[in-house]
Coordinates of C-alpha atoms in Angstrom, one line a residue:
M1 CA 2.7 75.5 10.7
K2 CA 4.0 76.8 13.9
W3 CA 7.3 78.6 13.4
L4 CA 9.5 79.6 16.3
T5 CA 13.0 80.9 17.1
F6 CA 15.1 79.0 19.7
R7 CA 18.4 79.1 21.3
G8 CA 20.2 75.7 21.6
A9 CA 23.6 74.3 21.6
G10 CA 24.2 75.6 18.0
G11 CA 23.1 79.1 18.8
E12 CA 19.9 80.9 17.5
R13 CA 17.9 79.1 15.0
A14 CA 14.5 79.3 13.3
G15 CA 12.4 76.2 13.1
V16 CA 9.1 74.4 12.6
L17 CA 7.4 72.8 15.6
S18 CA 5.6 69.6 15.3
G19 CA 4.3 68.1 18.5
E20 CA 7.3 68.4 20.8
T21 CA 9.9 68.3 18.1
I22 CA 11.6 71.2 16.3
Y23 CA 12.8 70.9 12.8
P24 CA 15.3 73.6 12.3
A25 CA 15.7 75.9 9.2
P26 CA 19.3 76.1 7.8
P27 CA 21.9 77.9 10.1
G28 CA 22.0 81.6 9.6
V29 CA 18.5 81.9 8.2
T30 CA 16.2 83.8 10.5
L31 CA 12.4 83.7 10.5
L32 CA 12.3 87.2 9.3
D33 CA 14.4 86.1 6.3
L34 CA 11.9 83.4 5.6
I35 CA 8.9 85.7 6.1
G36 CA 10.4 87.9 3.5
R37 CA 9.9 85.0 0.9
G38 CA 6.2 85.3 1.3
A39 CA 3.5 82.8 2.4
E40 CA 4.5 80.3 -0.4
G41 CA 8.2 80.6 0.4
L42 CA 7.6 80.2 4.1
R43 CA 5.5 77.1 3.4
Q44 CA 8.2 75.6 1.2
A45 CA 10.9 76.3 3.7
G46 CA 8.8 74.5 6.4
E47 CA 8.3 71.5 4.2
E48 CA 12.1 71.3 3.6
A49 CA 12.8 71.6 7.3
L50 CA 10.2 68.8 8.1
R51 CA 12.0 66.5 5.6
S52 CA 15.4 67.1 7.4
A53 CA 14.9 64.8 10.4
S54 CA 18.7 64.6 11.1
A55 CA 19.0 67.9 13.0
V56 CA 15.8 67.8 15.1
V57 CA 15.8 68.9 18.7
Q58 CA 13.2 68.6 21.4
L59 CA 11.3 71.6 22.6
G60 CA 12.1 70.9 26.2
D61 CA 15.9 71.1 25.4
V62 CA 16.0 74.7 24.1
A63 CA 15.1 78.2 25.1
L64 CA 12.4 79.8 23.1
M65 CA 12.9 83.4 21.9
A66 CA 10.6 85.8 20.3
P67 CA 9.8 84.4 16.8
I68 CA 10.9 87.7 15.3
L69 CA 13.7 89.1 17.3
R70 CA 13.8 92.5 15.8
P71 CA 10.6 93.3 13.8
P72 CA 11.0 96.1 11.2
S73 CA 8.2 97.9 13.0
I74 CA 5.6 97.3 15.7
R75 CA 2.2 99.0 15.6
D76 CA -0.3 98.3 18.5
S77 CA -3.9 98.8 17.7
L78 CA -6.9 99.4 19.9
C79 CA -9.5 97.2 18.2
F80 CA -11.5 96.3 21.3
L81 CA -13.6 99.3 22.3
D82 CA -14.8 97.7 25.5
H83 CA -11.2 97.9 26.6
M84 CA -11.1 101.5 26.0
R85 CA -14.4 102.1 27.8
N86 CA -13.2 100.2 30.9
C87 CA -9.9 102.1 30.9
Q88 CA -11.5 105.5 30.8
A89 CA -13.9 104.6 33.5
A90 CA -11.0 103.2 35.7
L91 CA -9.1 106.5 35.3
G92 CA -12.1 108.7 36.1
A93 CA -13.1 109.9 32.6
G94 CA -16.2 107.7 32.3
P95 CA -17.1 104.9 29.9
V96 CA -18.5 107.0 27.0
L97 CA -16.0 107.2 24.1
S98 CA -15.6 110.1 21.8
D99 CA -17.0 109.7 18.3
T100 CA -13.6 109.5 16.7
W101 CA -13.1 106.0 18.2
Y102 CA -15.8 104.8 15.9
R103 CA -14.5 106.5 12.8
I104 CA -10.9 105.2 12.5
P105 CA -9.0 102.2 13.9
A106 CA -6.5 103.7 16.4
F107 CA -2.9 102.5 16.6
Y108 CA 0.4 103.8 17.8
F109 CA 4.0 102.7 17.2
A110 CA 5.7 100.5 19.8
C111 CA 9.5 99.9 20.4
P112 CA 11.1 97.1 18.3
T113 CA 14.4 97.2 20.4
T114 CA 12.6 95.9 23.6
V115 CA 11.0 92.8 22.2
L116 CA 10.9 89.9 24.8
G117 CA 10.6 86.2 24.3
P118 CA 7.7 84.2 25.7
Y119 CA 9.6 83.1 28.9
D120 CA 12.0 86.0 29.4
D121 CA 12.0 88.0 32.5
A122 CA 10.0 91.3 31.9
P123 CA 11.6 94.4 33.3
M124 CA 9.4 97.0 34.9
A125 CA 9.6 100.5 33.3
P126 CA 12.1 102.6 35.2
G127 CA 10.5 105.0 37.5
S128 CA 7.1 103.4 37.3
A129 CA 5.0 102.2 40.2
W130 CA 2.0 101.0 38.1
Q131 CA 3.4 98.2 35.9
D132 CA 0.7 96.3 33.9
F133 CA 0.4 93.8 31.2
E134 CA -2.1 93.6 28.1
L135 CA -3.1 90.3 26.6
E136 CA -3.3 90.9 22.8
I137 CA -2.6 88.9 19.6
A138 CA -0.6 90.1 16.8
A139 CA -0.8 89.7 13.0
V140 CA 2.4 89.6 11.1
I141 CA 2.7 91.1 7.6
G142 CA 4.1 88.7 4.9
A143 CA 4.0 90.7 1.8
S144 CA 4.9 94.3 1.0
G145 CA 2.0 96.6 0.1
E146 CA 0.7 100.1 0.2
D147 CA -2.8 101.6 0.1
L148 CA -4.2 98.1 0.7
T149 CA -7.9 97.3 0.6
V150 CA -9.4 95.5 3.6
E151 CA -9.4 92.2 1.6
Q152 CA -5.8 92.8 0.5
A153 CA -4.8 93.5 4.0
E154 CA -6.2 90.2 5.3
Q155 CA -4.3 88.4 2.5
A156 CA -1.1 90.1 3.5
I157 CA -1.1 88.4 7.0
I158 CA 1.4 85.5 7.1
G159 CA 0.8 84.5 10.8
Y160 CA -0.4 85.3 14.2
M161 CA 1.2 85.2 17.7
I162 CA 0.5 86.3 21.3
F163 CA 1.4 90.0 21.9
N164 CA 1.9 91.3 25.5
D165 CA 2.0 95.0 25.6
W166 CA 3.8 95.8 28.9
S167 CA 2.4 99.1 30.1
A168 CA 3.5 101.7 32.9
R169 CA 0.1 103.1 33.7
D170 CA 1.4 106.1 35.8
L171 CA 3.8 107.2 33.2
Q172 CA 1.2 106.6 30.5
Q173 CA -1.3 108.8 32.5
L174 CA 1.2 111.6 32.8
E175 CA 2.3 111.4 29.2
S176 CA -1.3 111.4 28.0
Q177 CA -1.7 115.0 29.1
L178 CA 0.7 116.0 26.4
A179 CA -1.8 114.7 23.8
I180 CA 0.9 113.5 21.4
G181 CA 0.7 109.7 21.8
Q182 CA 2.5 107.0 23.7
G183 CA 6.0 107.4 25.2
K184 CA 7.9 105.8 28.0
G185 CA 4.6 104.3 29.4
K186 CA 4.8 101.8 26.6
D187 CA 8.6 101.3 26.1
S188 CA 9.6 98.8 28.7
G189 CA 8.7 95.7 26.6
V190 CA 6.7 93.8 24.0
T191 CA 6.4 90.1 24.4
L192 CA 6.0 88.1 21.1
G193 CA 5.5 84.3 20.9
P194 CA 5.9 81.5 21.7
Y195 CA 5.1 80.7 17.9
L196 CA 4.2 82.3 14.7
V197 CA 1.1 80.3 13.7
T198 CA 0.1 80.4 10.0
P199 CA -3.4 81.3 9.1
D200 CA -4.4 77.9 7.7
E201 CA -3.8 76.3 11.1
L202 CA -6.3 78.8 12.6
E203 CA -9.1 78.5 10.0
P204 CA -11.2 76.3 12.4
Y205 CA -11.4 79.2 14.8
R206 CA -12.6 81.8 12.2
R207 CA -16.0 83.2 12.7
D208 CA -17.6 85.9 10.5
G209 CA -14.3 87.1 9.2
K210 CA -12.7 87.2 12.8
L211 CA -10.5 84.8 14.7
S212 CA -12.5 83.5 17.7
L213 CA -9.8 82.4 20.1
Q214 CA -10.5 82.0 23.8
V215 CA -8.0 83.8 26.0
T216 CA -7.1 83.9 29.7
A217 CA -4.7 86.2 31.5
L218 CA -3.3 85.2 35.0
V219 CA -1.0 86.7 37.6
N220 CA 0.6 84.3 40.0
D221 CA -1.8 81.7 38.6
T222 CA -4.9 83.7 39.6
V223 CA -7.1 84.5 36.7
I224 CA -7.4 88.3 36.1
G225 CA -9.4 88.2 32.9
S226 CA -10.7 86.1 30.1
G227 CA -12.5 86.6 26.8
S228 CA -12.4 86.0 23.1
T229 CA -10.6 87.7 20.2
A230 CA -14.0 87.7 18.4
Q231 CA -14.9 90.7 20.6
M232 CA -12.8 93.0 18.2
D233 CA -14.7 96.0 17.0
W234 CA -12.2 96.7 14.3
T235 CA -10.7 93.7 12.3
F236 CA -7.1 93.2 11.5
G237 CA -7.9 93.8 7.8
E238 CA -9.4 97.2 8.6
V239 CA -6.5 98.2 10.8
I240 CA -3.9 97.0 8.3
S241 CA -5.6 98.8 5.5
Y242 CA -5.8 102.0 7.5
A243 CA -2.0 101.7 8.4
S244 CA -1.0 101.2 4.8
R245 CA -2.5 104.5 3.6
G246 CA 0.4 106.2 1.9
V247 CA 2.9 103.8 3.7
T248 CA 4.6 100.6 2.5
L249 CA 4.2 97.8 5.0
T250 CA 7.0 95.3 4.9
P251 CA 7.4 91.7 5.7
G252 CA 7.8 91.1 9.4
D253 CA 5.9 94.2 10.5
V254 CA 3.9 93.4 13.6
I255 CA 0.4 94.7 14.2
G256 CA -1.1 94.3 17.7
S257 CA -4.8 93.8 18.2
G258 CA -5.1 95.8 21.4
T259 CA -6.3 94.3 24.7
V260 CA -9.0 91.7 25.0
P261 CA -11.4 93.3 27.5
T262 CA -10.6 92.5 31.1
C263 CA -7.3 91.0 30.3
T264 CA -5.2 93.7 31.9
L265 CA -5.1 95.1 35.5
V266 CA -6.1 98.7 34.8
E267 CA -9.6 97.7 33.8
H268 CA -10.2 96.3 37.3
L269 CA -9.4 99.6 38.9
N270 CA -12.3 101.3 40.7
P271 CA -11.3 104.5 42.4
A272 CA -14.3 104.1 44.6
A273 CA -13.4 100.6 45.8
L274 CA -9.6 100.4 45.7
D275 CA -9.7 97.6 48.1
S276 CA -11.0 95.3 45.4
F277 CA -8.2 96.1 43.0
P278 CA -5.9 93.1 42.5
G279 CA -2.9 95.5 42.6
W280 CA -0.2 96.5 40.1
L281 CA 2.7 94.2 39.2
H282 CA 5.6 93.8 41.5
D283 CA 9.1 92.3 41.3
G284 CA 8.6 88.5 41.2
D285 CA 5.1 88.4 40.0
V286 CA 4.4 85.9 37.3
V287 CA 2.2 86.8 34.3
T288 CA 0.7 84.1 32.2
L289 CA -1.1 84.6 28.9
Q290 CA -3.0 81.8 27.3
V291 CA -4.5 82.0 23.8
Q292 CA -6.3 79.1 22.2
G293 CA -4.3 78.0 19.1
L294 CA -1.4 80.3 19.8
G295 CA 0.0 78.8 23.0
E296 CA 1.1 80.4 26.2
T297 CA 3.6 83.0 27.5
R298 CA 4.8 82.9 31.1
Q299 CA 7.1 85.6 32.4
T300 CA 8.4 86.9 35.8
V301 CA 8.3 90.6 36.4
R302 CA 11.7 92.1 37.5
A303 CA 12.3 95.5 39.1
S304 CA 14.4 98.0 37.2
S305 CA 16.9 100.5 38.6
A306 CA 15.7 104.1 39.1
P307 CA 15.9 106.4 36.1
H308 CA 18.4 109.3 36.1
P309 CA 16.4 112.3 37.3
L310 CA 15.6 115.3 35.1
A311 CA 14.9 118.6 36.6
A312 CA 11.6 120.2 35.8
R313 CA 11.6 123.4 33.9
P314 CA 10.0 126.5 35.4
N315 CA 6.5 127.1 34.2
P316 CA 6.3 130.8 33.4
D317 CA 2.5 130.7 33.4
A318 CA 2.2 128.9 36.8
A319 CA 1.4 130.9 39.9
P320 CA 4.5 131.3 42.1
V321 CA 4.8 128.7 44.9
P322 CA 5.1 130.5 48.2
N323 CA 8.1 129.7 50.5
R324 CA 6.9 127.2 53.0
V325 CA 8.3 127.8 56.6
N326 CA 7.2 126.1 59.7
R327 CA 7.3 128.8 62.3
A328 CA 6.5 126.8 65.4
P329 CA 8.9 127.1 68.3
A330 CA 11.4 124.1 68.3
R331 CA 13.1 122.5 71.3
V332 CA 15.9 121.3 69.1
P333 CA 17.1 122.7 65.8
Y334 CA 14.4 122.0 63.1
T335 CA 16.7 120.7 60.6
R336 CA 16.7 117.4 58.6
G337 CA 18.4 114.5 60.2
L338 CA 18.9 112.8 63.5
H339 CA 18.7 114.7 66.7
E340 CA 19.4 113.4 70.2
V341 CA 16.4 114.7 72.3
A342 CA 17.2 112.9 75.6
D343 CA 19.6 110.2 77.0
R344 CA 19.8 107.6 74.2
V345 CA 16.7 108.9 72.6
W346 CA 16.7 110.4 69.1
A347 CA 14.2 112.1 66.8
W348 CA 14.6 111.8 63.0
I349 CA 13.3 115.1 61.7
L350 CA 12.0 115.9 58.1
P351 CA 10.9 119.6 57.7
D352 CA 8.7 121.2 56.8
G353 CA 6.1 118.8 58.3
G354 CA 3.7 118.9 55.3
Y355 CA 2.3 115.9 53.4
G356 CA 4.9 113.1 53.6
W357 CA 7.5 114.9 55.5
S358 CA 7.1 113.0 58.7
N359 CA 9.3 112.3 61.8
A360 CA 10.4 109.1 63.4
G361 CA 12.4 108.0 66.4
L362 CA 14.9 105.7 68.0
V363 CA 15.2 104.6 71.6
A364 CA 18.3 102.7 72.5
G365 CA 18.8 100.4 75.5
D366 CA 21.6 97.9 76.3
G367 CA 22.2 96.0 73.1
A368 CA 18.8 96.7 71.7
S369 CA 16.8 99.5 70.2
L370 CA 13.1 100.5 69.4
L371 CA 12.3 102.3 66.1
V372 CA 9.3 104.5 66.1
D373 CA 7.9 104.5 62.5
T374 CA 9.5 104.4 59.1
L375 CA 9.1 106.9 56.3
F376 CA 7.2 107.6 53.1
D377 CA 9.4 105.9 50.6
L378 CA 12.4 103.6 50.5
A379 CA 15.0 106.2 49.7
L380 CA 14.0 108.4 52.8
T381 CA 13.9 105.4 55.0
R382 CA 17.4 104.1 53.9
E383 CA 18.7 107.6 54.6
M384 CA 17.4 107.5 58.1
L385 CA 18.6 103.9 58.9
T386 CA 22.0 104.8 57.6
A387 CA 22.2 107.8 59.8
M388 CA 21.2 105.7 62.8
K389 CA 23.9 103.0 62.2
P390 CA 26.4 104.5 64.7
V391 CA 23.8 103.7 67.3
T392 CA 22.2 100.6 66.0
D393 CA 25.6 98.8 65.2
G394 CA 25.9 98.5 69.1
A395 CA 22.2 98.4 69.8
P396 CA 20.5 96.8 66.9
I397 CA 16.8 97.5 66.2
T398 CA 14.9 94.6 67.8
D399 CA 11.4 96.2 67.9
A400 CA 9.6 98.8 65.8
L401 CA 6.3 100.5 66.7
I402 CA 4.0 101.7 64.0
T403 CA 2.1 104.6 65.3
H404 CA -0.7 104.4 62.6
S405 CA -1.4 103.2 59.2
N406 CA -0.5 106.1 56.9
G407 CA 2.3 105.4 54.5
D408 CA 4.5 108.2 55.5
H409 CA 5.0 106.1 58.7
T410 CA 4.9 102.7 57.3
H411 CA 6.2 102.4 53.7
G412 CA 9.9 101.8 54.8
N413 CA 9.0 98.7 57.0
Q414 CA 10.3 96.3 54.3
L415 CA 13.8 97.6 54.9
L416 CA 13.9 96.4 58.5
D417 CA 15.6 93.2 59.2
G418 CA 13.4 90.1 59.3
S419 CA 14.2 89.6 63.0
V420 CA 12.7 93.0 63.9
R421 CA 9.4 92.6 65.7
I422 CA 6.9 95.2 64.3
I423 CA 4.3 96.2 66.7
A424 CA 1.1 98.0 66.1
A425 CA -2.4 98.6 67.5
Q426 CA -4.9 96.1 66.3
G427 CA -6.8 98.8 64.4
T428 CA -3.6 100.0 62.7
A429 CA -2.8 96.5 61.5
E430 CA -6.3 96.0 60.1
E431 CA -6.2 99.3 58.3
I432 CA -2.8 98.4 56.7
A433 CA -4.1 95.0 55.6
H434 CA -7.2 96.5 54.0
G435 CA -5.9 99.8 52.9
M436 CA -4.8 101.4 49.6
A437 CA -1.7 99.9 48.0
P438 CA 1.3 102.3 48.4
E439 CA 1.8 102.6 44.6
M440 CA -1.7 104.0 44.2
L441 CA -0.3 107.2 45.7
A442 CA 1.5 107.8 42.3
M443 CA -2.0 108.9 41.1
V444 CA -1.5 112.3 42.8
Q445 CA 1.8 112.7 40.9
T446 CA 0.5 111.9 37.5
A447 CA -3.3 112.4 37.3
N448 CA -4.7 115.5 35.6
L449 CA -6.7 117.1 38.4
G450 CA -7.4 120.3 36.7
P451 CA -5.5 123.7 36.4
V452 CA -5.6 124.3 40.2
A453 CA -5.3 120.9 41.8
T454 CA -2.7 119.4 39.5
P455 CA 0.2 121.7 40.4
Y456 CA -0.9 121.6 44.1
A457 CA -0.8 117.8 44.2
R458 CA 2.6 117.6 42.4
D459 CA 4.1 120.2 44.7
R460 CA 2.9 118.3 47.8
F461 CA 3.7 114.8 46.6
G462 CA 6.1 115.1 43.7
Q463 CA 9.3 114.4 45.5
F464 CA 8.4 111.0 46.7
D465 CA 9.0 107.6 45.0
F466 CA 6.2 105.1 45.4
S467 CA 7.7 102.3 43.3
G468 CA 9.1 99.2 44.8
I469 CA 7.2 99.4 48.1
K470 CA 6.0 96.1 49.5
L471 CA 3.8 96.5 52.6
R472 CA 5.1 94.8 55.8
N473 CA 2.5 94.7 58.5
A474 CA 2.7 94.1 62.2
D475 CA 4.0 90.9 63.8
Q476 CA 2.3 91.7 67.1
T477 CA -0.7 93.8 67.9
F478 CA -2.3 95.2 71.1
D479 CA -5.6 96.8 71.9
H480 CA -5.1 99.7 74.4
D481 CA -1.6 99.6 75.9
L482 CA 1.5 97.5 76.0
A483 CA 4.6 97.8 78.1
I484 CA 7.8 96.4 76.4
D485 CA 11.4 96.0 77.6
V486 CA 14.1 97.3 75.2
G487 CA 17.6 96.6 76.5
G488 CA 16.6 97.2 80.0
R489 CA 14.4 100.2 79.4
Q490 CA 10.6 100.1 79.9
I491 CA 8.7 101.7 77.0
N492 CA 5.0 102.2 77.1
L493 CA 2.9 101.9 74.0
L494 CA -0.6 103.6 74.2
N495 CA -3.4 103.4 71.5
L496 CA -5.4 106.6 72.0
G497 CA -7.3 106.4 68.7
P498 CA -9.4 106.4 66.7
A499 CA -8.7 110.0 65.9
H500 CA -6.3 110.8 63.0
T501 CA -6.8 107.2 61.7
A502 CA -8.6 104.1 63.0
A503 CA -6.0 103.7 65.7
D504 CA -3.2 106.1 66.8
S505 CA -0.5 105.0 69.1
V506 CA 2.1 107.0 71.1
V507 CA 5.4 106.0 72.6
H508 CA 6.1 107.1 76.2
V509 CA 9.8 106.7 77.4
P510 CA 9.3 107.5 81.2
D511 CA 13.0 107.4 82.2
A512 CA 13.8 109.9 79.5
G513 CA 10.7 112.1 79.7
V514 CA 10.1 111.8 76.0
L515 CA 6.8 111.2 74.2
F516 CA 6.6 110.3 70.5
G517 CA 3.1 111.4 69.6
G518 CA 2.8 110.1 66.0
D519 CA 0.2 111.9 64.0
L520 CA -2.0 112.8 66.9
L521 CA 0.5 115.7 66.9
F522 CA 1.1 118.2 63.9
I523 CA 3.2 121.1 65.2
G524 CA 3.1 124.3 63.1
C525 CA 1.2 122.5 60.5
T526 CA -2.5 121.7 60.3
P527 CA -3.8 118.3 61.6
I528 CA -6.0 116.3 59.3
V529 CA -8.8 114.1 60.5
W530 CA -9.1 111.0 58.4
A531 CA -11.1 109.0 60.8
G532 CA -12.2 110.9 63.9
P533 CA -14.3 111.5 65.9
I534 CA -12.7 114.9 66.7
A535 CA -13.9 114.7 70.3
N536 CA -11.8 111.5 70.7
W537 CA -8.8 113.3 69.3
V538 CA -9.2 116.1 71.9
T539 CA -9.4 113.3 74.6
A540 CA -6.2 111.8 73.3
C541 CA -4.5 115.3 73.6
D542 CA -5.6 115.4 77.2
A543 CA -4.1 112.0 77.8
M544 CA -0.9 113.0 76.3
I545 CA -0.7 116.2 78.4
A546 CA -1.3 114.1 81.5
L547 CA 1.8 112.1 80.8
D548 CA 3.8 115.3 81.5
A549 CA 6.6 114.5 79.3
P550 CA 8.9 117.6 78.9
T551 CA 10.0 116.5 75.4
V552 CA 7.4 115.7 72.7
V553 CA 8.3 114.4 69.2
P554 CA 5.3 115.0 66.9
G555 CA 4.5 113.0 63.8
H556 CA 5.0 116.2 61.7
G557 CA 6.7 119.5 62.7
P558 CA 9.5 120.4 65.2
V559 CA 10.1 118.8 68.6
T560 CA 7.9 120.5 71.2
D561 CA 6.6 120.2 74.7
P562 CA 3.2 119.9 76.3
D563 CA 2.3 123.5 75.1
G564 CA 2.5 122.0 71.5
I565 CA 0.0 119.4 72.5
R566 CA -2.3 122.1 73.8
A567 CA -2.0 124.0 70.6
V568 CA -3.2 121.0 68.7
R569 CA -6.1 120.5 71.1
G570 CA -7.0 124.1 70.7
Y571 CA -7.2 123.8 66.9
L572 CA -9.4 120.8 67.0
A573 CA -11.8 122.2 69.5
H574 CA -12.0 125.4 67.5
V575 CA -12.8 123.6 64.2
A576 CA -15.3 121.4 65.9
E577 CA -17.1 124.4 67.5
Q578 CA -17.1 126.5 64.3
A579 CA -18.3 123.5 62.1
G580 CA -21.0 122.7 64.6
A581 CA -22.2 126.3 64.6
A582 CA -22.4 126.3 60.8
Y583 CA -24.3 123.0 60.8
R584 CA -26.9 124.4 63.1
E585 CA -27.3 127.4 60.8
G586 CA -28.0 125.1 57.9
L587 CA -24.9 125.6 55.9
S588 CA -23.6 122.7 53.8
W589 CA -20.2 121.3 54.8
A590 CA -18.5 122.9 51.8
E591 CA -20.0 126.3 52.7
A592 CA -18.8 125.8 56.3
A593 CA -15.3 124.9 55.2
D594 CA -15.3 128.0 52.9
T595 CA -16.4 130.5 55.5
I596 CA -14.9 129.2 58.8
D597 CA -12.6 131.6 60.7
L598 CA -9.4 129.8 61.6
G599 CA -8.3 132.7 63.8
E600 CA -4.8 132.2 65.2
Y601 CA -4.5 128.8 63.3
A602 CA -4.7 130.5 59.9
T603 CA -1.0 130.8 59.7
W604 CA -0.2 127.1 60.3
L605 CA 1.0 125.3 57.2
D606 CA -1.5 123.5 55.1
A607 CA -4.5 125.4 56.5
E608 CA -6.5 124.1 53.6
R609 CA -6.8 120.8 55.5
V610 CA -9.8 122.5 57.2
V611 CA -11.7 121.2 54.2
V612 CA -11.3 117.6 55.3
N613 CA -11.7 118.4 59.0
V614 CA -15.1 120.2 58.5
Y615 CA -16.2 117.4 56.2
Q616 CA -15.4 114.8 58.9
R617 CA -17.2 116.9 61.6
Y618 CA -20.3 117.1 59.4
R619 CA -20.2 113.3 58.9
E620 CA -20.2 113.0 62.7
L621 CA -23.2 115.3 62.9
D622 CA -25.0 113.8 60.0
P623 CA -24.1 110.2 59.0
N624 CA -26.0 110.7 55.7
T625 CA -23.3 113.1 54.5
P626 CA -22.0 111.5 51.2
Q627 CA -18.7 109.8 51.5
L628 CA -16.1 111.4 49.2
E629 CA -13.0 109.8 47.6
I630 CA -9.7 111.1 48.9
M631 CA -8.9 112.5 45.4
A632 CA -11.9 114.7 45.5
L633 CA -11.0 116.1 49.0
L634 CA -7.6 116.8 47.7
V635 CA -8.9 118.9 44.8
M636 CA -11.1 120.8 47.2
Q637 CA -8.2 121.5 49.4
A638 CA -6.3 122.9 46.4
E639 CA -9.3 125.1 45.4
W640 CA -9.7 126.4 49.0
L641 CA -6.1 127.4 49.1
A642 CA -6.2 129.1 45.6
K643 CA -9.1 131.2 46.6
R644 CA -7.0 132.7 49.4
G645 CA -4.1 133.5 47.2

């Protein structure tokens, strides 16, 4: 029999499904009540319902709920060891499992109060940017028992159903470092349904003591993974026997199988090839799970509100974090907020200019404005756009220039009105289209990078929220230069890259004498070469100096003048020269980064970025230099800084 719980004109009812017709159980009797009668009692209740044809309803006329609305308990097992191997490899720990996985069938307790029906909207875990699903099946206990043998455990199963273990992978990754089990990474929801199918119906699918059911998982109707439940390394009988040791299992207890390999997003994550990752779930995505003999669930993912923040406790064993002060001279006060730097030209400033703390700009004409860049997350961008409203209410933003592809200058694009024309250099648009998804940056907030790099990464990136960001790319691109009219003002857009990234644009406002330099300019903080070549960045500095703009707004750091550009040029030339000399002496790039004399630039914030800059210079000198992942370079920066106290 196929049992279900539905909501119709008469409220919530349990019933038996035959074809497209539901035969309800008596009012007020839940499926959990019927399960409590045991397998024989459930069969008899089904036969009685099938004989009562007067109250039948059609499947299409009701809403299906979870078959068991509030199970007494939910345990989720990890019976498919290939799933665990794939997960470990995806998160950087390699595919080899510890011996313990082969000695006991692992399980953890899930949350019975967040059970979802097969077609309910699925809320994302609050505060998560890495929402995922897991295609599993569940066995339901039909008879109380304790200290069950494997055979007794199999006999205690009264039925099976689809089980979707919704997972917040970033929260899970963070909580795993406590080594005490699952927490908020698994609390957002468990989907059960659409039916509870009794074991006799599934006998044709049983092979060698296991159910052999073909499964498929889809997101937005694109197949993510497929497989068979026959791939289980531990059987339901073994898991239930283990769970019953010294514990009484009760009718209605739900035991999940664990994920059928490949039928989850995290298994497709390859840190070395992030562009091949299908991406985490976003608001509006539709997840469909199909299991032979058990039916289908289909749910729409919905965003949740942000969680109430909790302040971190001081770590008495951690090294003190030095006070970061950007000491570069500033033409306008170096304070957070909107500063008018010339006639109807504003800079939005975010001290101290380190990772993610970027600047933006606004140029207003008659009845129209140009925005230069957005910010690293949605909250920061909303703050900026709100502060600009006194200007943009009378001169709405009609155009926005993206100086380059990095997220701290693009992640807020989705908040711009649909009528705003977003402009970028062709190379910038291509890099955004094929680059890392914004939510992957949550990795630096949650990953265990070791005792040195973990606190470093969390200090640098921990204040940003990478959830809910949907990339909005350029509407119009240009190659080298583009002049646009914004409310009667001519504004010149120049692509001077590749340098910092694959393309780096600046905005020159001739009538105001203002240059927005994007991330070609870091003032008082160390530039970082993600693309290069460094020589081209030096040439870009010369081009910006030649514009002779008295007011220069950098991508990071305080508002400056052409002397600020000359300082950046000096740093780049110095690092290129020092790295070249080390290369000729036969030093490895890591040795060169460790021994380089930064001279007058040693006091700039984020001096540890020299690691990346020397590495990129060596790649220019020797194309056979191995390509490293960004996370590896981040760890090396932290270690460089730690060596110097």
